[in-house]
């Protein structure tokens, strides 16, 4: 459930204004449902993007994760401006990007920008901060425990390549929403991208993999690892979808299943 920015407790708003100066306008973002607060906040000195959760929210640890990883993401993600933990809320403010959500459809001019973004991410050394590990996150979803060995690694991964997390301008794509930053095998983010290209972009699996191959790390991914990842991802989305498939999760289940099916034939 979203909370309107203006409805935050007075001490929280006061703490924000102590950083930003008087708030002129707070416009909620329509996309994104993980955060309880998500808004573009304008003041005389400019606009920032603020996201937040209540301090007792079960995913409030993701706020710290985003804050800790942010300094390592220069050039590929908006900079963190401040974090406030006050009166039962945990807020992060980022510099505001002008871009729009990436279009993942075939022939979209955003695809080379997203591939370049993943290439740049691959060049960032994994910071020495607490991160989830890919093989742990996938632990319940693989068909064989030994599949997990393929997912372990020392690379920094984003793992939520939803096109709403990729903001593009005329030349460049940026990656927001690092809540699920993870340590794992270098090629995995290109793998997460494949699922979204199929499910959100309408690509055929072979086409989506051709885009993934624009990311250097993908080209040395072990074929058996990719096949195991496609299957595990399909299992994961089936669990998320549960009994009643809404149209959004149905797209993800069907897309990941199509990829897993395709992998049986390569
Ligand atoms: N720095 C930024 N500048 C401009 N817009 C942003 C910025 N960060 C995020 N947004 C916009 O706000 C939306 C939600 O942000 P974000 O994904 O970080 O929040 P979330 O609540 O974790 O979302 P989700 O539920 O989609 O995971 C993004 O899809 C994007 O449209
Ligand atoms: Mg998001």
PDB file of N, CA and C in Angstrom, residues 5-41:
ATOM      1  N   UNK A   5       2.960  11.156   0.314  1.00  0.00           N
ATOM      2  CA  UNK A   5       4.113  11.799   0.951  1.00  0.00           C
ATOM      3  C   UNK A   5       3.654  12.767   2.045  1.00  0.00           C
ATOM      4  N   UNK A   6       2.598  13.517   1.744  1.00  0.00           N
ATOM      5  CA  UNK A   6       2.119  14.533   2.694  1.00  0.00           C
ATOM      6  C   UNK A   6       1.609  13.903   3.981  1.00  0.00           C
ATOM      7  N   UNK A   7       1.269  12.597   3.924  1.00  0.00           N
ATOM      8  CA  UNK A   7       0.714  11.941   5.110  1.00  0.00           C
ATOM      9  C   UNK A   7       1.791  11.334   6.014  1.00  0.00           C
ATOM     10  N   UNK A   8       3.059  11.508   5.646  1.00  0.00           N
ATOM     11  CA  UNK A   8       4.127  11.058   6.548  1.00  0.00           C
ATOM     12  C   UNK A   8       4.024  11.837   7.861  1.00  0.00           C
ATOM     13  N   UNK A   9       4.447  11.230   8.983  1.00  0.00           N
ATOM     14  CA  UNK A   9       4.383  11.952  10.268  1.00  0.00           C
ATOM     15  C   UNK A   9       5.179  13.264  10.212  1.00  0.00           C
ATOM     16  N   UNK A  10       4.716  14.236  10.949  1.00  0.00           N
ATOM     17  CA  UNK A  10       5.345  15.571  10.927  1.00  0.00           C
ATOM     18  C   UNK A  10       6.855  15.528  11.186  1.00  0.00           C
ATOM     19  N   UNK A  11       7.348  14.711  12.150  1.00  0.00           N
ATOM     20  CA  UNK A  11       8.810  14.713  12.364  1.00  0.00           C
ATOM     21  C   UNK A  11       9.588  14.204  11.147  1.00  0.00           C
ATOM     22  N   UNK A  12       8.972  13.302  10.367  1.00  0.00           N
ATOM     23  CA  UNK A  12       9.642  12.792   9.160  1.00  0.00           C
ATOM     24  C   UNK A  12       9.698  13.904   8.120  1.00  0.00           C
ATOM     25  N   UNK A  13       8.572  14.574   7.920  1.00  0.00           N
ATOM     26  CA  UNK A  13       8.549  15.673   6.938  1.00  0.00           C
ATOM     27  C   UNK A  13       9.523  16.774   7.353  1.00  0.00           C
ATOM     28  N   UNK A  14       9.610  17.017   8.646  1.00  0.00           N
ATOM     29  CA  UNK A  14      10.545  18.050   9.126  1.00  0.00           C
ATOM     30  C   UNK A  14      11.986  17.623   8.841  1.00  0.00           C
ATOM     31  N   UNK A  15      12.277  16.335   9.037  1.00  0.00           N
ATOM     32  CA  UNK A  15      13.642  15.844   8.779  1.00  0.00           C
ATOM     33  C   UNK A  15      13.966  15.946   7.286  1.00  0.00           C
ATOM     34  N   UNK A  16      12.970  15.680   6.429  1.00  0.00           N
ATOM     35  CA  UNK A  16      13.187  15.814   4.982  1.00  0.00           C
ATOM     36  C   UNK A  16      13.482  17.282   4.666  1.00  0.00           C
ATOM     37  N   UNK A  17      12.632  18.153   5.167  1.00  0.00           N
ATOM     38  CA  UNK A  17      12.796  19.581   4.831  1.00  0.00           C
ATOM     39  C   UNK A  17      14.096  20.152   5.387  1.00  0.00           C
ATOM     40  N   UNK A  18      14.597  19.548   6.470  1.00  0.00           N
ATOM     41  CA  UNK A  18      15.902  19.982   6.997  1.00  0.00           C
ATOM     42  C   UNK A  18      16.996  19.702   5.960  1.00  0.00           C
ATOM     43  N   UNK A  19      16.783  18.685   5.132  1.00  0.00           N
ATOM     44  CA  UNK A  19      17.771  18.376   4.077  1.00  0.00           C
ATOM     45  C   UNK A  19      17.526  19.165   2.805  1.00  0.00           C
ATOM     46  N   UNK A  20      16.229  19.309   2.459  1.00  0.00           N
ATOM     47  CA  UNK A  20      15.896  19.791   1.110  1.00  0.00           C
ATOM     48  C   UNK A  20      15.466  21.251   1.067  1.00  0.00           C
ATOM     49  N   UNK A  21      15.071  21.799   2.202  1.00  0.00           N
ATOM     50  CA  UNK A  21      14.357  23.072   2.189  1.00  0.00           C
ATOM     51  C   UNK A  21      12.870  22.792   2.002  1.00  0.00           C
ATOM     52  N   UNK A  22      12.037  23.834   2.046  1.00  0.00           N
ATOM     53  CA  UNK A  22      10.588  23.628   1.994  1.00  0.00           C
ATOM     54  C   UNK A  22      10.145  22.852   0.747  1.00  0.00           C
ATOM     55  N   UNK A  23       9.259  21.871   0.963  1.00  0.00           N
ATOM     56  CA  UNK A  23       8.765  21.043  -0.146  1.00  0.00           C
ATOM     57  C   UNK A  23       7.678  21.822  -0.887  1.00  0.00           C
ATOM     58  N   UNK A  24       7.864  21.940  -2.202  1.00  0.00           N
ATOM     59  CA  UNK A  24       6.867  22.653  -3.009  1.00  0.00           C
ATOM     60  C   UNK A  24       5.814  21.687  -3.533  1.00  0.00           C
ATOM     61  N   UNK A  25       6.260  20.455  -3.859  1.00  0.00           N
ATOM     62  CA  UNK A  25       5.345  19.502  -4.503  1.00  0.00           C
ATOM     63  C   UNK A  25       5.896  18.098  -4.288  1.00  0.00           C
ATOM     64  N   UNK A  26       5.007  17.115  -4.079  1.00  0.00           N
ATOM     65  CA  UNK A  26       5.435  15.713  -4.011  1.00  0.00           C
ATOM     66  C   UNK A  26       4.510  14.912  -4.914  1.00  0.00           C
ATOM     67  N   UNK A  27       5.064  14.403  -6.013  1.00  0.00           N
ATOM     68  CA  UNK A  27       4.248  13.661  -6.982  1.00  0.00           C
ATOM     69  C   UNK A  27       4.530  12.172  -6.849  1.00  0.00           C
ATOM     70  N   UNK A  28       3.513  11.373  -6.513  1.00  0.00           N
ATOM     71  CA  UNK A  28       3.753   9.930  -6.371  1.00  0.00           C
ATOM     72  C   UNK A  28       4.080   9.284  -7.718  1.00  0.00           C
ATOM     73  N   UNK A  29       4.940   8.245  -7.716  1.00  0.00           N
ATOM     74  CA  UNK A  29       5.171   7.507  -8.962  1.00  0.00           C
ATOM     75  C   UNK A  29       4.119   6.416  -9.046  1.00  0.00           C
ATOM     76  N   UNK A  30       3.641   6.206 -10.249  1.00  0.00           N
ATOM     77  CA  UNK A  30       2.569   5.211 -10.397  1.00  0.00           C
ATOM     78  C   UNK A  30       3.144   3.804 -10.432  1.00  0.00           C
ATOM     79  N   UNK A  31       4.306   3.668 -11.108  1.00  0.00           N
ATOM     80  CA  UNK A  31       4.943   2.351 -11.165  1.00  0.00           C
ATOM     81  C   UNK A  31       5.579   2.019  -9.829  1.00  0.00           C
ATOM     82  N   UNK A  32       5.721   0.741  -9.556  1.00  0.00           N
ATOM     83  CA  UNK A  32       6.450   0.334  -8.355  1.00  0.00           C
ATOM     84  C   UNK A  32       5.497   0.140  -7.209  1.00  0.00           C
ATOM     85  N   UNK A  33       5.515  -1.042  -6.636  1.00  0.00           N
ATOM     86  CA  UNK A  33       4.574  -1.287  -5.549  1.00  0.00           C
ATOM     87  C   UNK A  33       5.274  -1.836  -4.317  1.00  0.00           C
ATOM     88  N   UNK A  34       6.609  -1.982  -4.383  1.00  0.00           N
ATOM     89  CA  UNK A  34       7.314  -2.518  -3.218  1.00  0.00           C
ATOM     90  C   UNK A  34       7.448  -1.487  -2.111  1.00  0.00           C
ATOM     91  N   UNK A  35       7.640  -0.242  -2.504  1.00  0.00           N
ATOM     92  CA  UNK A  35       7.850   0.788  -1.486  1.00  0.00           C
ATOM     93  C   UNK A  35       6.519   1.352  -1.024  1.00  0.00           C
ATOM     94  N   UNK A  36       6.493   1.741   0.257  1.00  0.00           N
ATOM     95  CA  UNK A  36       5.276   2.376   0.771  1.00  0.00           C
ATOM     96  C   UNK A  36       5.253   3.858   0.398  1.00  0.00           C
ATOM     97  N   UNK A  37       6.444   4.416   0.184  1.00  0.00           N
ATOM     98  CA  UNK A  37       6.567   5.791  -0.320  1.00  0.00           C
ATOM     99  C   UNK A  37       7.371   5.738  -1.607  1.00  0.00           C
ATOM    100  N   UNK A  38       6.886   6.416  -2.653  1.00  0.00           N
ATOM    101  CA  UNK A  38       7.653   6.538  -3.894  1.00  0.00           C
ATOM    102  C   UNK A  38       7.192   7.824  -4.557  1.00  0.00           C
ATOM    103  N   UNK A  39       8.031   8.864  -4.513  1.00  0.00           N
ATOM    104  CA  UNK A  39       7.556  10.167  -4.992  1.00  0.00           C
ATOM    105  C   UNK A  39       8.706  11.042  -5.477  1.00  0.00           C
ATOM    106  N   UNK A  40       8.383  11.864  -6.442  1.00  0.00           N
ATOM    107  CA  UNK A  40       9.305  12.917  -6.872  1.00  0.00           C
ATOM    108  C   UNK A  40       9.005  14.138  -6.019  1.00  0.00           C
ATOM    109  N   UNK A  41      10.005  14.591  -5.299  1.00  0.00           N
ATOM    110  CA  UNK A  41       9.823  15.679  -4.347  1.00  0.00           C
ATOM    111  C   UNK A  41      10.543  16.914  -4.869  1.00  0.00           C
TER     112      UNK A  41
END
